[in-house]
Amino acid sequence: MNRFWQIMMMSGGLWVTFFGWQEYRVSQLARPEAADVSLLELEKLEVGGVNQLVENAHVRFGPCLALYPATVYSFRVNGVFGTGESGPNTAVKDAFVPILPLDHPLVKALQNPDSSEARRGMTLNDIKFHVLLKTNQIELVRDIPRENRQLNQVQGVIINDIRPLKAEEEDLLQVNFRRLKPEQVIIVEEGRIPWGARSIWALLGLGGGLFLVGGWLFFSR
């Protein structure tokens, strides 16, 4: 085995170990079974105390309104990730969708043009929200829905500790939501299920094994 593959083995071992460590961190806050919570309960949380205020970060709630036109996303062009100009066929890496409970004043304004909220001319700039849905359902920019959609149920894991918003993503959010404080946003990764202990330790063992074997082959020559 030449040195290239030995280095690749060590690099792969580090990547697998890092992925396993991330899953281990998630497993410390989230159980395999989702806890039923209300979106209103999540909105009352403080980001810095998620693990103290939520016994199980694996949550399920609904219904809610997803504000897809206000989606913030990072993308890749020719395999390179960026935040510059994108087109309809640009591949999306991460997409974050603001979601609101159905009894939110803005939702009432959007759903009922005759409501008092609608008559006040309420817009995105007038509101705050506290829950952001990270979704893997959007592959291309053109796949982002152009209208708000009601979601009957959302299941996922609160991931603030392992995937906080990047500075560029925070800036883009504040373009649409001027009253928003990004550091107060709860991020829920849609569809994520925490791994069990056996799977995590197997992954960590595999990563460590690949790194050690690759290193031994590399330095034993």
PDB file of C-alpha atoms in Angstrom:
ATOM      1  CA  MET A   1       0.000   0.000   0.000  1.00  0.00           C
ATOM      2  CA  ASN A   2       1.538   3.327  -1.059  1.00  0.00           C
ATOM      3  CA  ARG A   3       1.697   6.411   1.133  1.00  0.00           C
ATOM      4  CA  PHE A   4      -1.286   8.050  -0.566  1.00  0.00           C
ATOM      5  CA  TRP A   5      -3.660   5.315   0.586  1.00  0.00           C
ATOM      6  CA  GLN A   6      -2.077   5.251   4.017  1.00  0.00           C
ATOM      7  CA  ILE A   7      -2.738   8.977   4.386  1.00  0.00           C
ATOM      8  CA  MET A   8      -6.272   8.466   3.059  1.00  0.00           C
ATOM      9  CA  MET A   9      -6.813   5.740   5.651  1.00  0.00           C
ATOM     10  CA  MET A  10      -5.691   8.034   8.469  1.00  0.00           C
ATOM     11  CA  SER A  11      -7.823  10.901   7.127  1.00  0.00           C
ATOM     12  CA  GLY A  12     -10.822   8.610   6.793  1.00  0.00           C
ATOM     13  CA  GLY A  13     -10.291   7.388  10.340  1.00  0.00           C
ATOM     14  CA  LEU A  14     -10.265  10.943  11.649  1.00  0.00           C
ATOM     15  CA  TRP A  15     -13.451  11.784   9.721  1.00  0.00           C
ATOM     16  CA  VAL A  16     -15.279   8.671  10.968  1.00  0.00           C
ATOM     17  CA  THR A  17     -14.137   9.396  14.534  1.00  0.00           C
ATOM     18  CA  PHE A  18     -15.331  12.998  14.289  1.00  0.00           C
ATOM     19  CA  PHE A  19     -18.716  11.858  12.951  1.00  0.00           C
ATOM     20  CA  GLY A  20     -18.991   9.327  15.764  1.00  0.00           C
ATOM     21  CA  TRP A  21     -18.095  11.981  18.342  1.00  0.00           C
ATOM     22  CA  GLN A  22     -20.840  14.244  16.987  1.00  0.00           C
ATOM     23  CA  GLU A  23     -23.365  11.436  17.326  1.00  0.00           C
ATOM     24  CA  TYR A  24     -22.101  10.777  20.852  1.00  0.00           C
ATOM     25  CA  ARG A  25     -22.700  14.433  21.772  1.00  0.00           C
ATOM     26  CA  VAL A  26     -26.230  14.222  20.340  1.00  0.00           C
ATOM     27  CA  SER A  27     -26.905  11.020  22.289  1.00  0.00           C
ATOM     28  CA  GLN A  28     -26.067  12.782  25.564  1.00  0.00           C
ATOM     29  CA  LEU A  29     -28.988  15.175  25.026  1.00  0.00           C
ATOM     30  CA  ALA A  30     -31.406  13.123  22.929  1.00  0.00           C
ATOM     31  CA  ARG A  31     -33.039   9.732  23.350  1.00  0.00           C
ATOM     32  CA  PRO A  32     -34.021   7.372  20.510  1.00  0.00           C
ATOM     33  CA  GLU A  33     -37.717   8.005  21.277  1.00  0.00           C
ATOM     34  CA  ALA A  34     -39.015  11.499  20.471  1.00  0.00           C
ATOM     35  CA  ALA A  35     -40.672  13.576  23.197  1.00  0.00           C
ATOM     36  CA  ASP A  36     -43.938  15.298  22.295  1.00  0.00           C
ATOM     37  CA  VAL A  37     -43.640  19.042  22.926  1.00  0.00           C
ATOM     38  CA  SER A  38     -45.446  22.124  21.702  1.00  0.00           C
ATOM     39  CA  LEU A  39     -43.794  24.669  19.451  1.00  0.00           C
ATOM     40  CA  LEU A  40     -44.762  27.302  22.005  1.00  0.00           C
ATOM     41  CA  GLU A  41     -42.718  25.436  24.636  1.00  0.00           C
ATOM     42  CA  LEU A  42     -39.674  25.437  22.369  1.00  0.00           C
ATOM     43  CA  GLU A  43     -40.046  29.155  21.756  1.00  0.00           C
ATOM     44  CA  LYS A  44     -39.712  29.795  25.494  1.00  0.00           C
ATOM     45  CA  LEU A  45     -36.327  28.083  25.753  1.00  0.00           C
ATOM     46  CA  GLU A  46     -33.010  29.864  26.017  1.00  0.00           C
ATOM     47  CA  VAL A  47     -30.413  28.429  23.638  1.00  0.00           C
ATOM     48  CA  GLY A  48     -27.712  28.265  26.284  1.00  0.00           C
ATOM     49  CA  GLY A  49     -29.884  26.074  28.478  1.00  0.00           C
ATOM     50  CA  VAL A  50     -31.410  23.605  26.049  1.00  0.00           C
ATOM     51  CA  ASN A  51     -29.910  20.608  27.836  1.00  0.00           C
ATOM     52  CA  GLN A  52     -31.156  21.884  31.204  1.00  0.00           C
ATOM     53  CA  LEU A  53     -34.664  22.855  30.083  1.00  0.00           C
ATOM     54  CA  VAL A  54     -35.362  19.924  27.744  1.00  0.00           C
ATOM     55  CA  GLU A  55     -34.835  16.443  29.161  1.00  0.00           C
ATOM     56  CA  ASN A  56     -34.904  14.999  25.649  1.00  0.00           C
ATOM     57  CA  ALA A  57     -33.610  17.037  22.679  1.00  0.00           C
ATOM     58  CA  HIS A  58     -35.277  14.552  20.300  1.00  0.00           C
ATOM     59  CA  VAL A  59     -38.623  16.298  19.867  1.00  0.00           C
ATOM     60  CA  ARG A  60     -41.882  16.010  17.954  1.00  0.00           C
ATOM     61  CA  PHE A  61     -44.399  18.815  17.551  1.00  0.00           C
ATOM     62  CA  GLY A  62     -47.033  20.228  15.231  1.00  0.00           C
ATOM     63  CA  PRO A  63     -48.868  21.631  13.448  1.00  0.00           C
ATOM     64  CA  CYS A  64     -46.950  24.749  12.389  1.00  0.00           C
ATOM     65  CA  LEU A  65     -46.391  27.076   9.434  1.00  0.00           C
ATOM     66  CA  ALA A  66     -43.091  26.855   7.530  1.00  0.00           C
ATOM     67  CA  LEU A  67     -42.011  30.182   6.001  1.00  0.00           C
ATOM     68  CA  TYR A  68     -40.262  28.693   2.966  1.00  0.00           C
ATOM     69  CA  PRO A  69     -39.841  32.009   1.069  1.00  0.00           C
ATOM     70  CA  ALA A  70     -37.636  33.174   3.982  1.00  0.00           C
ATOM     71  CA  THR A  71     -35.393  30.074   3.814  1.00  0.00           C
ATOM     72  CA  VAL A  72     -31.695  30.675   4.484  1.00  0.00           C
ATOM     73  CA  TYR A  73     -29.303  28.267   2.770  1.00  0.00           C
ATOM     74  CA  SER A  74     -25.662  27.590   1.992  1.00  0.00           C
ATOM     75  CA  PHE A  75     -24.791  26.001  -1.337  1.00  0.00           C
ATOM     76  CA  ARG A  76     -22.064  24.440  -3.436  1.00  0.00           C
ATOM     77  CA  VAL A  77     -20.955  25.218  -6.999  1.00  0.00           C
ATOM     78  CA  ASN A  78     -18.695  22.665  -8.729  1.00  0.00           C
ATOM     79  CA  GLY A  79     -18.242  20.928  -5.402  1.00  0.00           C
ATOM     80  CA  VAL A  80     -17.185  24.110  -3.587  1.00  0.00           C
ATOM     81  CA  PHE A  81     -19.373  25.475  -0.790  1.00  0.00           C
ATOM     82  CA  GLY A  82     -20.185  29.187  -0.741  1.00  0.00           C
ATOM     83  CA  THR A  83     -22.644  31.938   0.050  1.00  0.00           C
ATOM     84  CA  GLY A  84     -22.295  34.150  -3.031  1.00  0.00           C
ATOM     85  CA  GLU A  85     -24.497  34.166  -6.118  1.00  0.00           C
ATOM     86  CA  SER A  86     -26.631  31.115  -6.788  1.00  0.00           C
ATOM     87  CA  GLY A  87     -29.035  30.037  -9.527  1.00  0.00           C
ATOM     88  CA  PRO A  88     -32.074  27.736  -9.758  1.00  0.00           C
ATOM     89  CA  ASN A  89     -29.896  24.667 -10.370  1.00  0.00           C
ATOM     90  CA  THR A  90     -27.381  25.406  -7.612  1.00  0.00           C
ATOM     91  CA  ALA A  91     -27.006  22.512  -5.148  1.00  0.00           C
ATOM     92  CA  VAL A  92     -28.070  23.347  -1.591  1.00  0.00           C
ATOM     93  CA  LYS A  93     -25.872  22.144   1.294  1.00  0.00           C
ATOM     94  CA  ASP A  94     -27.864  23.265   4.344  1.00  0.00           C
ATOM     95  CA  ALA A  95     -31.309  24.883   4.378  1.00  0.00           C
ATOM     96  CA  PHE A  96     -32.924  26.546   7.411  1.00  0.00           C
ATOM     97  CA  VAL A  97     -36.652  27.319   7.397  1.00  0.00           C
ATOM     98  CA  PRO A  98     -38.320  29.605   9.989  1.00  0.00           C
ATOM     99  CA  ILE A  99     -41.415  27.982  11.505  1.00  0.00           C
ATOM    100  CA  LEU A 100     -44.237  29.522  13.524  1.00  0.00           C
ATOM    101  CA  PRO A 101     -47.055  28.082  15.661  1.00  0.00           C
ATOM    102  CA  LEU A 102     -50.464  28.423  14.026  1.00  0.00           C
ATOM    103  CA  ASP A 103     -51.690  30.840  16.687  1.00  0.00           C
ATOM    104  CA  HIS A 104     -48.856  33.284  15.961  1.00  0.00           C
ATOM    105  CA  PRO A 105     -50.166  36.778  14.985  1.00  0.00           C
ATOM    106  CA  LEU A 106     -48.370  36.680  11.612  1.00  0.00           C
ATOM    107  CA  VAL A 107     -49.914  33.304  10.771  1.00  0.00           C
ATOM    108  CA  LYS A 108     -53.353  34.728  11.544  1.00  0.00           C
ATOM    109  CA  ALA A 109     -52.605  37.704   9.302  1.00  0.00           C
ATOM    110  CA  LEU A 110     -51.469  35.461   6.438  1.00  0.00           C
ATOM    111  CA  GLN A 111     -54.394  33.066   6.717  1.00  0.00           C
ATOM    112  CA  ASN A 112     -57.129  35.653   7.267  1.00  0.00           C
ATOM    113  CA  PRO A 113     -56.881  38.944   5.321  1.00  0.00           C
ATOM    114  CA  ASP A 114     -59.736  40.363   7.414  1.00  0.00           C
ATOM    115  CA  SER A 115     -58.062  39.761  10.780  1.00  0.00           C
ATOM    116  CA  SER A 116     -56.879  42.604  12.991  1.00  0.00           C
ATOM    117  CA  GLU A 117     -53.306  41.408  12.488  1.00  0.00           C
ATOM    118  CA  ALA A 118     -53.681  41.689   8.713  1.00  0.00           C
ATOM    119  CA  ARG A 119     -55.240  45.136   8.978  1.00  0.00           C
ATOM    120  CA  ARG A 120     -52.210  46.300  10.930  1.00  0.00           C
ATOM    121  CA  GLY A 121     -50.077  45.407   7.920  1.00  0.00           C
ATOM    122  CA  MET A 122     -47.934  42.924   9.821  1.00  0.00           C
ATOM    123  CA  THR A 123     -44.857  41.710   7.883  1.00  0.00           C
ATOM    124  CA  LEU A 124     -41.818  39.513   8.524  1.00  0.00           C
ATOM    125  CA  ASN A 125     -39.898  42.524   9.792  1.00  0.00           C
ATOM    126  CA  ASP A 126     -42.461  42.979  12.575  1.00  0.00           C
ATOM    127  CA  ILE A 127     -42.026  39.574  14.180  1.00  0.00           C
ATOM    128  CA  LYS A 128     -39.629  37.453  16.148  1.00  0.00           C
ATOM    129  CA  PHE A 129     -39.409  33.690  15.926  1.00  0.00           C
ATOM    130  CA  HIS A 130     -37.388  31.234  17.963  1.00  0.00           C
ATOM    131  CA  VAL A 131     -37.389  27.939  16.072  1.00  0.00           C
ATOM    132  CA  LEU A 132     -35.537  27.233  12.836  1.00  0.00           C
ATOM    133  CA  LEU A 133     -35.995  23.957  10.959  1.00  0.00           C
ATOM    134  CA  LYS A 134     -32.863  22.509   9.325  1.00  0.00           C
ATOM    135  CA  THR A 135     -34.117  20.372   6.459  1.00  0.00           C
ATOM    136  CA  ASN A 136     -32.422  17.976   4.045  1.00  0.00           C
ATOM    137  CA  GLN A 137     -35.455  17.877   1.751  1.00  0.00           C
ATOM    138  CA  ILE A 138     -34.160  20.703  -0.471  1.00  0.00           C
ATOM    139  CA  GLU A 139     -31.521  19.568  -2.980  1.00  0.00           C
ATOM    140  CA  LEU A 140     -31.515  22.517  -5.409  1.00  0.00           C
ATOM    141  CA  VAL A 141     -32.362  26.200  -5.031  1.00  0.00           C
ATOM    142  CA  ARG A 142     -35.330  25.711  -7.372  1.00  0.00           C
ATOM    143  CA  ASP A 143     -36.762  23.125  -4.936  1.00  0.00           C
ATOM    144  CA  ILE A 144     -37.409  25.784  -2.273  1.00  0.00           C
ATOM    145  CA  PRO A 145     -41.205  26.304  -2.188  1.00  0.00           C
ATOM    146  CA  ARG A 146     -42.326  29.802  -3.113  1.00  0.00           C
ATOM    147  CA  GLU A 147     -45.203  29.786  -0.659  1.00  0.00           C
ATOM    148  CA  ASN A 148     -45.641  29.151   3.056  1.00  0.00           C
ATOM    149  CA  ARG A 149     -46.799  25.637   3.901  1.00  0.00           C
ATOM    150  CA  GLN A 150     -48.475  24.122   6.923  1.00  0.00           C
ATOM    151  CA  LEU A 151     -46.656  21.133   8.417  1.00  0.00           C
ATOM    152  CA  ASN A 152     -48.878  18.769  10.367  1.00  0.00           C
ATOM    153  CA  GLN A 153     -46.002  17.253  12.327  1.00  0.00           C
ATOM    154  CA  VAL A 154     -42.263  17.816  12.709  1.00  0.00           C
ATOM    155  CA  GLN A 155     -39.824  15.341  14.279  1.00  0.00           C
ATOM    156  CA  GLY A 156     -36.149  16.060  14.809  1.00  0.00           C
ATOM    157  CA  VAL A 157     -33.272  16.828  17.164  1.00  0.00           C
ATOM    158  CA  ILE A 158     -32.226  20.174  18.646  1.00  0.00           C
ATOM    159  CA  ILE A 159     -28.675  20.628  17.320  1.00  0.00           C
ATOM    160  CA  ASN A 160     -27.528  24.030  18.608  1.00  0.00           C
ATOM    161  CA  ASP A 161     -24.550  22.453  20.383  1.00  0.00           C
ATOM    162  CA  ILE A 162     -23.163  20.728  17.267  1.00  0.00           C
ATOM    163  CA  ARG A 163     -24.353  22.909  14.375  1.00  0.00           C
ATOM    164  CA  PRO A 164     -24.821  26.577  15.352  1.00  0.00           C
ATOM    165  CA  LEU A 165     -25.584  29.135  12.675  1.00  0.00           C
ATOM    166  CA  LYS A 166     -22.630  30.546  10.765  1.00  0.00           C
ATOM    167  CA  ALA A 167     -22.093  34.307  10.642  1.00  0.00           C
ATOM    168  CA  GLU A 168     -23.269  34.500   7.014  1.00  0.00           C
ATOM    169  CA  GLU A 169     -26.443  32.586   7.857  1.00  0.00           C
ATOM    170  CA  GLU A 170     -27.179  34.883  10.790  1.00  0.00           C
ATOM    171  CA  ASP A 171     -26.757  37.930   8.528  1.00  0.00           C
ATOM    172  CA  LEU A 172     -29.129  36.498   5.914  1.00  0.00           C
ATOM    173  CA  LEU A 173     -31.756  35.774   8.561  1.00  0.00           C
ATOM    174  CA  GLN A 174     -31.655  39.345   9.769  1.00  0.00           C
ATOM    175  CA  VAL A 175     -32.322  40.631   6.251  1.00  0.00           C
ATOM    176  CA  ASN A 176     -35.866  39.233   6.535  1.00  0.00           C
ATOM    177  CA  PHE A 177     -36.265  39.442  10.310  1.00  0.00           C
ATOM    178  CA  ARG A 178     -34.821  42.701  11.567  1.00  0.00           C
ATOM    179  CA  ARG A 179     -35.979  42.141  15.157  1.00  0.00           C
ATOM    180  CA  LEU A 180     -34.420  38.687  15.295  1.00  0.00           C
ATOM    181  CA  LYS A 181     -31.581  37.838  17.680  1.00  0.00           C
ATOM    182  CA  PRO A 182     -29.871  34.837  16.010  1.00  0.00           C
ATOM    183  CA  GLU A 183     -28.275  33.707  19.271  1.00  0.00           C
ATOM    184  CA  GLN A 184     -31.784  33.059  20.653  1.00  0.00           C
ATOM    185  CA  VAL A 185     -32.869  30.736  17.834  1.00  0.00           C
ATOM    186  CA  ILE A 186     -33.453  27.026  18.503  1.00  0.00           C
ATOM    187  CA  ILE A 187     -32.344  24.834  15.562  1.00  0.00           C
ATOM    188  CA  VAL A 188     -34.215  21.560  15.003  1.00  0.00           C
ATOM    189  CA  GLU A 189     -32.801  19.160  12.402  1.00  0.00           C
ATOM    190  CA  GLU A 190     -35.794  17.607  10.664  1.00  0.00           C
ATOM    191  CA  GLY A 191     -35.977  13.818  10.589  1.00  0.00           C
ATOM    192  CA  ARG A 192     -32.804  13.211  12.596  1.00  0.00           C
ATOM    193  CA  ILE A 193     -32.855  10.222  14.959  1.00  0.00           C
ATOM    194  CA  PRO A 194     -30.169   9.786  17.652  1.00  0.00           C
ATOM    195  CA  TRP A 195     -27.958   6.731  17.307  1.00  0.00           C
ATOM    196  CA  GLY A 196     -27.841   4.008  19.926  1.00  0.00           C
ATOM    197  CA  ALA A 197     -24.775   3.475  22.140  1.00  0.00           C
ATOM    198  CA  ARG A 198     -23.618   0.318  20.309  1.00  0.00           C
ATOM    199  CA  SER A 199     -23.653   2.017  16.909  1.00  0.00           C
ATOM    200  CA  ILE A 200     -21.766   5.035  18.252  1.00  0.00           C
ATOM    201  CA  TRP A 201     -19.020   2.984  19.915  1.00  0.00           C
ATOM    202  CA  ALA A 202     -18.710   0.809  16.808  1.00  0.00           C
ATOM    203  CA  LEU A 203     -18.227   3.946  14.709  1.00  0.00           C
ATOM    204  CA  LEU A 204     -15.654   5.380  17.126  1.00  0.00           C
ATOM    205  CA  GLY A 205     -13.828   2.045  17.156  1.00  0.00           C
ATOM    206  CA  LEU A 206     -13.798   1.884  13.362  1.00  0.00           C
ATOM    207  CA  GLY A 207     -12.466   5.421  13.076  1.00  0.00           C
ATOM    208  CA  GLY A 208      -9.775   4.845  15.672  1.00  0.00           C
ATOM    209  CA  GLY A 209      -8.794   1.552  14.058  1.00  0.00           C
ATOM    210  CA  LEU A 210      -8.455   3.079  10.590  1.00  0.00           C
ATOM    211  CA  PHE A 211      -6.300   5.901  11.933  1.00  0.00           C
ATOM    212  CA  LEU A 212      -4.017   3.615  13.959  1.00  0.00           C
ATOM    213  CA  VAL A 213      -3.539   1.068  11.163  1.00  0.00           C
ATOM    214  CA  GLY A 214      -2.912   3.805   8.594  1.00  0.00           C
ATOM    215  CA  GLY A 215      -0.434   5.506  10.930  1.00  0.00           C
ATOM    216  CA  TRP A 216       1.364   2.245  11.676  1.00  0.00           C
ATOM    217  CA  LEU A 217       1.738   1.458   7.958  1.00  0.00           C
ATOM    218  CA  PHE A 218       2.884   5.014   7.227  1.00  0.00           C
ATOM    219  CA  PHE A 219       5.564   5.221   9.915  1.00  0.00           C
ATOM    220  CA  SER A 220       6.729   1.593   9.828  1.00  0.00           C
ATOM    221  CA  ARG A 221       8.393   1.950   6.431  1.00  0.00           C
TER     222      ARG A 221
END
